[in-house]
Amino acid sequence: MAHASDGRSLEFKLPDLGEGLTEAEIVRWLVEVGDVVAVDQPVVEVETAKAMVEVPCPYGGVVTARFGEEGTELPVGAPLVTVAVAVGDAAADVPVRGSGTSAATGTAESPAAETPAAERRAEGSGNVLVGYGTSEAPARRRRVRADRQAATGASGRANGRVRGAEPVDGPVPVISPLVRRLARQHDLDLRELTGSGPDGLILRADVEYALRAAAAQGGRTAAQEAGTRRTQDAASPASSAYSPGSADSRADGTRVPLKGVRGAVADKLSRSRREIPDATCWVDADATELMRARTAMNASGGPRISLVALLARICTAALARFPELNATVDTEAREIVRLDRVHLGFAAQTDRGLVVPVVRDAHARDAESLTAEFARLTDAARAGRLTPGELTGGTFTLNNYGVFGVDGSTPIINHPEAAMLGVGRIVPKPWVHEGELAVRQVVQLSLTFDHRVCDGGTAGGFLRYVADCVEQPAVLLRTL
């Protein structure tokens, strides 16, 4: 393998991990500087807001540099490693995904400069991440327009501040998806702002300041200038919202960063509360017969059936009768999208926080298959080995909060889904059964639903059907 002096050095950047993930934390380096790596060899293990994954490098050669220590959080597009490759190595001609520059020359690449052969090689190993190959650039990244490059000029001046020329399709320095959404809603180009956060990170306050300035001065130019003024104001101690004499500085406490799983959960729940007009209904049900049915199933031999699998089977049967709840709302088109397949998410508490693995095609599975898939996904969740594909794409969620010893809850809908069934603990309670007072196994069921997709009658009918199946499992035989 050639040394750097015999070939050229390519920079491999943190790839787009898909599913809206914008950053990852380095958990463990798998290579050292000086190690020889092969194409598609994993070089680092990172933890995203959804899973831990090993990132393979699409180049073969000698590792000449690593960027970031273990525990460092990097945004998508930040350098991971540089690899010295031989001049004649085919892998050396594969462009770095999302970099837009040549590591050897530092010059911007033009789409027209790529030859058909280079385009074929750009299909690359296809294995940067499982399910997210190198063959296609992320749609949300855009090349800088030629007129914008010309406008920056030789001085590289942007927003009134001198800085280096922007890469052709490098990432905008934004981490929060809420900031991106706010800018997109108001047709504000984030590339025209200079962030006031660390290393030029664009914060929500920067966007809001720019929008206020644009409204006051009546133009997008004002929004650009406001971004610069916001940075200058933030750099001034007099304008700092946090000063030694402020009330916040006198309060005792510990600041915990909202990042990783906790940050992703916070963003998603906040978005759900902000966008979805939810409502909740609930009912108590006698689960005695369901528990007896499960006992009989497990006594007959074969794999044991879990209670959550039976509840999932009831959910899919109820969704077949009330398909309005297996839906999502397309706010831009102002349409309700009813989905043909049920991908059932279930809430799982892990050491890393709350995650929602998804059972694909739950409507086509029987109780044994559901039990096995729930067990597999739960084990993977506890080990932190769920892939992004196993944590996304759900259409309905089952939340068994009864495992925490509570009876009821009004859970927040897992955006962009339209409903969630909650199941409390099953406990002995006095219950009137066949006209007499008896001690029965009682559970509280709740349904939180998006009021845009249906009215209370549909939600009540769904929940009543679920309760009927819990009380009389034989009702399910009509749909088997």
PDB file of N, CA and C in Angstrom, residues 294 297 303-319 342-346 357-379 396 398 476 479-480:
ATOM      1  N   ARG A 294     -54.049 -17.051  27.318  1.00  0.00           N
ATOM      2  CA  ARG A 294     -52.589 -17.109  27.170  1.00  0.00           C
ATOM      3  C   ARG A 294     -52.014 -18.290  27.934  1.00  0.00           C
ATOM      4  N   MET A 297     -52.635 -21.357  25.892  1.00  0.00           N
ATOM      5  CA  MET A 297     -51.735 -21.427  24.741  1.00  0.00           C
ATOM      6  C   MET A 297     -50.359 -21.940  25.148  1.00  0.00           C
ATOM      7  N   PRO A 303     -43.488 -22.638  21.271  1.00  0.00           N
ATOM      8  CA  PRO A 303     -42.963 -21.371  21.803  1.00  0.00           C
ATOM      9  C   PRO A 303     -44.001 -20.665  22.665  1.00  0.00           C
ATOM     10  N   ARG A 304     -43.524 -20.066  23.740  1.00  0.00           N
ATOM     11  CA  ARG A 304     -44.422 -19.346  24.625  1.00  0.00           C
ATOM     12  C   ARG A 304     -44.886 -18.056  23.968  1.00  0.00           C
ATOM     13  N   ILE A 305     -46.140 -17.710  24.206  1.00  0.00           N
ATOM     14  CA  ILE A 305     -46.740 -16.507  23.640  1.00  0.00           C
ATOM     15  C   ILE A 305     -46.705 -15.402  24.686  1.00  0.00           C
ATOM     16  N   SER A 306     -46.209 -14.235  24.292  1.00  0.00           N
ATOM     17  CA  SER A 306     -46.148 -13.110  25.226  1.00  0.00           C
ATOM     18  C   SER A 306     -47.466 -12.351  25.233  1.00  0.00           C
ATOM     19  N   LEU A 307     -47.708 -11.657  26.342  1.00  0.00           N
ATOM     20  CA  LEU A 307     -48.933 -10.874  26.453  1.00  0.00           C
ATOM     21  C   LEU A 307     -48.939  -9.719  25.460  1.00  0.00           C
ATOM     22  N   VAL A 308     -47.781  -9.091  25.262  1.00  0.00           N
ATOM     23  CA  VAL A 308     -47.729  -7.961  24.336  1.00  0.00           C
ATOM     24  C   VAL A 308     -48.012  -8.410  22.905  1.00  0.00           C
ATOM     25  N   ALA A 309     -47.671  -9.672  22.579  1.00  0.00           N
ATOM     26  CA  ALA A 309     -47.979 -10.187  21.245  1.00  0.00           C
ATOM     27  C   ALA A 309     -49.485 -10.330  21.053  1.00  0.00           C
ATOM     28  N   LEU A 310     -50.184 -10.779  22.093  1.00  0.00           N
ATOM     29  CA  LEU A 310     -51.645 -10.893  22.002  1.00  0.00           C
ATOM     30  C   LEU A 310     -52.280  -9.507  21.873  1.00  0.00           C
ATOM     31  N   LEU A 311     -51.760  -8.544  22.621  1.00  0.00           N
ATOM     32  CA  LEU A 311     -52.279  -7.179  22.516  1.00  0.00           C
ATOM     33  C   LEU A 311     -52.005  -6.596  21.126  1.00  0.00           C
ATOM     34  N   ALA A 312     -50.846  -6.936  20.578  1.00  0.00           N
ATOM     35  CA  ALA A 312     -50.527  -6.465  19.223  1.00  0.00           C
ATOM     36  C   ALA A 312     -51.474  -7.080  18.203  1.00  0.00           C
ATOM     37  N   ARG A 313     -51.774  -8.355  18.379  1.00  0.00           N
ATOM     38  CA  ARG A 313     -52.709  -9.020  17.460  1.00  0.00           C
ATOM     39  C   ARG A 313     -54.094  -8.376  17.543  1.00  0.00           C
ATOM     40  N   ILE A 314     -54.494  -7.982  18.746  1.00  0.00           N
ATOM     41  CA  ILE A 314     -55.765  -7.282  18.916  1.00  0.00           C
ATOM     42  C   ILE A 314     -55.720  -5.923  18.226  1.00  0.00           C
ATOM     43  N   CYS A 315     -54.576  -5.234  18.327  1.00  0.00           N
ATOM     44  CA  CYS A 315     -54.424  -3.925  17.681  1.00  0.00           C
ATOM     45  C   CYS A 315     -54.593  -4.028  16.169  1.00  0.00           C
ATOM     46  N   THR A 316     -53.931  -5.006  15.560  1.00  0.00           N
ATOM     47  CA  THR A 316     -53.997  -5.121  14.099  1.00  0.00           C
ATOM     48  C   THR A 316     -55.411  -5.476  13.647  1.00  0.00           C
ATOM     49  N   ALA A 317     -56.111  -6.294  14.447  1.00  0.00           N
ATOM     50  CA  ALA A 317     -57.494  -6.611  14.107  1.00  0.00           C
ATOM     51  C   ALA A 317     -58.377  -5.362  14.213  1.00  0.00           C
ATOM     52  N   ALA A 318     -58.124  -4.540  15.233  1.00  0.00           N
ATOM     53  CA  ALA A 318     -58.908  -3.325  15.410  1.00  0.00           C
ATOM     54  C   ALA A 318     -58.618  -2.318  14.295  1.00  0.00           C
ATOM     55  N   LEU A 319     -57.374  -2.249  13.864  1.00  0.00           N
ATOM     56  CA  LEU A 319     -57.021  -1.333  12.778  1.00  0.00           C
ATOM     57  C   LEU A 319     -57.637  -1.760  11.453  1.00  0.00           C
ATOM     58  N   VAL A 342     -49.611  -2.285   8.323  1.00  0.00           N
ATOM     59  CA  VAL A 342     -49.441  -1.901   9.722  1.00  0.00           C
ATOM     60  C   VAL A 342     -48.012  -2.224  10.149  1.00  0.00           C
ATOM     61  N   HIS A 343     -47.234  -1.185  10.398  1.00  0.00           N
ATOM     62  CA  HIS A 343     -45.902  -1.331  10.978  1.00  0.00           C
ATOM     63  C   HIS A 343     -46.033  -0.871  12.433  1.00  0.00           C
ATOM     64  N   LEU A 344     -46.051  -1.821  13.331  1.00  0.00           N
ATOM     65  CA  LEU A 344     -46.419  -1.554  14.722  1.00  0.00           C
ATOM     66  C   LEU A 344     -45.190  -1.223  15.564  1.00  0.00           C
ATOM     67  N   GLY A 345     -45.156   0.009  16.078  1.00  0.00           N
ATOM     68  CA  GLY A 345     -44.104   0.391  17.007  1.00  0.00           C
ATOM     69  C   GLY A 345     -44.503   0.048  18.427  1.00  0.00           C
ATOM     70  N   PHE A 346     -43.501  -0.200  19.270  1.00  0.00           N
ATOM     71  CA  PHE A 346     -43.794  -0.432  20.683  1.00  0.00           C
ATOM     72  C   PHE A 346     -42.728   0.271  21.512  1.00  0.00           C
ATOM     73  N   PRO A 357     -38.916   0.612  18.761  1.00  0.00           N
ATOM     74  CA  PRO A 357     -38.664  -0.306  17.645  1.00  0.00           C
ATOM     75  C   PRO A 357     -39.960  -0.583  16.890  1.00  0.00           C
ATOM     76  N   VAL A 358     -39.822  -0.989  15.628  1.00  0.00           N
ATOM     77  CA  VAL A 358     -40.989  -1.172  14.770  1.00  0.00           C
ATOM     78  C   VAL A 358     -41.043  -2.609  14.254  1.00  0.00           C
ATOM     79  N   VAL A 359     -42.184  -3.267  14.455  1.00  0.00           N
ATOM     80  CA  VAL A 359     -42.445  -4.596  13.906  1.00  0.00           C
ATOM     81  C   VAL A 359     -43.068  -4.406  12.529  1.00  0.00           C
ATOM     82  N   ARG A 360     -42.340  -4.780  11.499  1.00  0.00           N
ATOM     83  CA  ARG A 360     -42.815  -4.600  10.129  1.00  0.00           C
ATOM     84  C   ARG A 360     -43.938  -5.594   9.811  1.00  0.00           C
ATOM     85  N   ASP A 361     -44.927  -5.108   9.082  1.00  0.00           N
ATOM     86  CA  ASP A 361     -46.045  -5.938   8.620  1.00  0.00           C
ATOM     87  C   ASP A 361     -46.656  -6.752   9.758  1.00  0.00           C
ATOM     88  N   ALA A 362     -46.948  -6.062  10.854  1.00  0.00           N
ATOM     89  CA  ALA A 362     -47.517  -6.741  12.018  1.00  0.00           C
ATOM     90  C   ALA A 362     -48.867  -7.359  11.691  1.00  0.00           C
ATOM     91  N   HIS A 363     -49.594  -6.793  10.746  1.00  0.00           N
ATOM     92  CA  HIS A 363     -50.919  -7.302  10.395  1.00  0.00           C
ATOM     93  C   HIS A 363     -50.850  -8.681   9.754  1.00  0.00           C
ATOM     94  N   ALA A 364     -49.677  -9.041   9.228  1.00  0.00           N
ATOM     95  CA  ALA A 364     -49.536 -10.334   8.552  1.00  0.00           C
ATOM     96  C   ALA A 364     -48.910 -11.392   9.457  1.00  0.00           C
ATOM     97  N   ARG A 365     -48.684 -11.091  10.715  1.00  0.00           N
ATOM     98  CA  ARG A 365     -48.022 -12.018  11.637  1.00  0.00           C
ATOM     99  C   ARG A 365     -49.023 -12.627  12.603  1.00  0.00           C
ATOM    100  N   ASP A 366     -48.745 -13.881  12.988  1.00  0.00           N
ATOM    101  CA  ASP A 366     -49.555 -14.510  14.033  1.00  0.00           C
ATOM    102  C   ASP A 366     -48.897 -14.265  15.388  1.00  0.00           C
ATOM    103  N   ALA A 367     -49.491 -14.805  16.450  1.00  0.00           N
ATOM    104  CA  ALA A 367     -49.010 -14.533  17.807  1.00  0.00           C
ATOM    105  C   ALA A 367     -47.586 -15.036  18.014  1.00  0.00           C
ATOM    106  N   GLU A 368     -47.249 -16.193  17.439  1.00  0.00           N
ATOM    107  CA  GLU A 368     -45.896 -16.724  17.599  1.00  0.00           C
ATOM    108  C   GLU A 368     -44.874 -15.829  16.908  1.00  0.00           C
ATOM    109  N   SER A 369     -45.179 -15.411  15.695  1.00  0.00           N
ATOM    110  CA  SER A 369     -44.255 -14.543  14.960  1.00  0.00           C
ATOM    111  C   SER A 369     -44.103 -13.196  15.662  1.00  0.00           C
ATOM    112  N   LEU A 370     -45.191 -12.646  16.171  1.00  0.00           N
ATOM    113  CA  LEU A 370     -45.116 -11.387  16.894  1.00  0.00           C
ATOM    114  C   LEU A 370     -44.275 -11.526  18.153  1.00  0.00           C
ATOM    115  N   THR A 371     -44.453 -12.633  18.889  1.00  0.00           N
ATOM    116  CA  THR A 371     -43.669 -12.856  20.104  1.00  0.00           C
ATOM    117  C   THR A 371     -42.183 -12.883  19.790  1.00  0.00           C
ATOM    118  N   ALA A 372     -41.808 -13.621  18.750  1.00  0.00           N
ATOM    119  CA  ALA A 372     -40.401 -13.737  18.385  1.00  0.00           C
ATOM    120  C   ALA A 372     -39.811 -12.384  17.962  1.00  0.00           C
ATOM    121  N   GLU A 373     -40.576 -11.609  17.191  1.00  0.00           N
ATOM    122  CA  GLU A 373     -40.059 -10.326  16.714  1.00  0.00           C
ATOM    123  C   GLU A 373     -39.966  -9.312  17.852  1.00  0.00           C
ATOM    124  N   PHE A 374     -40.927  -9.314  18.751  1.00  0.00           N
ATOM    125  CA  PHE A 374     -40.842  -8.436  19.919  1.00  0.00           C
ATOM    126  C   PHE A 374     -39.595  -8.762  20.738  1.00  0.00           C
ATOM    127  N   ALA A 375     -39.334 -10.043  20.942  1.00  0.00           N
ATOM    128  CA  ALA A 375     -38.162 -10.451  21.727  1.00  0.00           C
ATOM    129  C   ALA A 375     -36.866 -10.041  21.041  1.00  0.00           C
ATOM    130  N   ARG A 376     -36.787 -10.227  19.724  1.00  0.00           N
ATOM    131  CA  ARG A 376     -35.566  -9.874  18.992  1.00  0.00           C
ATOM    132  C   ARG A 376     -35.295  -8.380  19.061  1.00  0.00           C
ATOM    133  N   LEU A 377     -36.327  -7.584  18.809  1.00  0.00           N
ATOM    134  CA  LEU A 377     -36.145  -6.141  18.809  1.00  0.00           C
ATOM    135  C   LEU A 377     -35.858  -5.602  20.214  1.00  0.00           C
ATOM    136  N   THR A 378     -36.466  -6.196  21.224  1.00  0.00           N
ATOM    137  CA  THR A 378     -36.204  -5.762  22.603  1.00  0.00           C
ATOM    138  C   THR A 378     -34.766  -6.035  22.992  1.00  0.00           C
ATOM    139  N   ASP A 379     -34.256  -7.215  22.653  1.00  0.00           N
ATOM    140  CA  ASP A 379     -32.852  -7.545  22.951  1.00  0.00           C
ATOM    141  C   ASP A 379     -31.913  -6.584  22.225  1.00  0.00           C
ATOM    142  N   PHE A 396     -48.396   2.905  13.748  1.00  0.00           N
ATOM    143  CA  PHE A 396     -49.247   2.887  14.946  1.00  0.00           C
ATOM    144  C   PHE A 396     -48.356   2.375  16.077  1.00  0.00           C
ATOM    145  N   LEU A 398     -47.963   0.801  20.120  1.00  0.00           N
ATOM    146  CA  LEU A 398     -48.503   0.141  21.309  1.00  0.00           C
ATOM    147  C   LEU A 398     -47.592   0.479  22.482  1.00  0.00           C
ATOM    148  N   LEU A 476     -61.832 -12.434  18.538  1.00  0.00           N
ATOM    149  CA  LEU A 476     -60.777 -12.414  17.524  1.00  0.00           C
ATOM    150  C   LEU A 476     -60.920 -13.517  16.484  1.00  0.00           C
ATOM    151  N   THR A 479     -61.745 -12.808  12.869  1.00  0.00           N
ATOM    152  CA  THR A 479     -60.803 -12.199  11.939  1.00  0.00           C
ATOM    153  C   THR A 479     -59.588 -13.079  11.662  1.00  0.00           C
ATOM    154  N   LEU A 480     -59.543 -14.277  12.222  1.00  0.00           N
ATOM    155  CA  LEU A 480     -58.391 -15.151  12.015  1.00  0.00           C
ATOM    156  C   LEU A 480     -58.589 -16.013  10.771  1.00  0.00           C
TER     157      LEU A 480
END
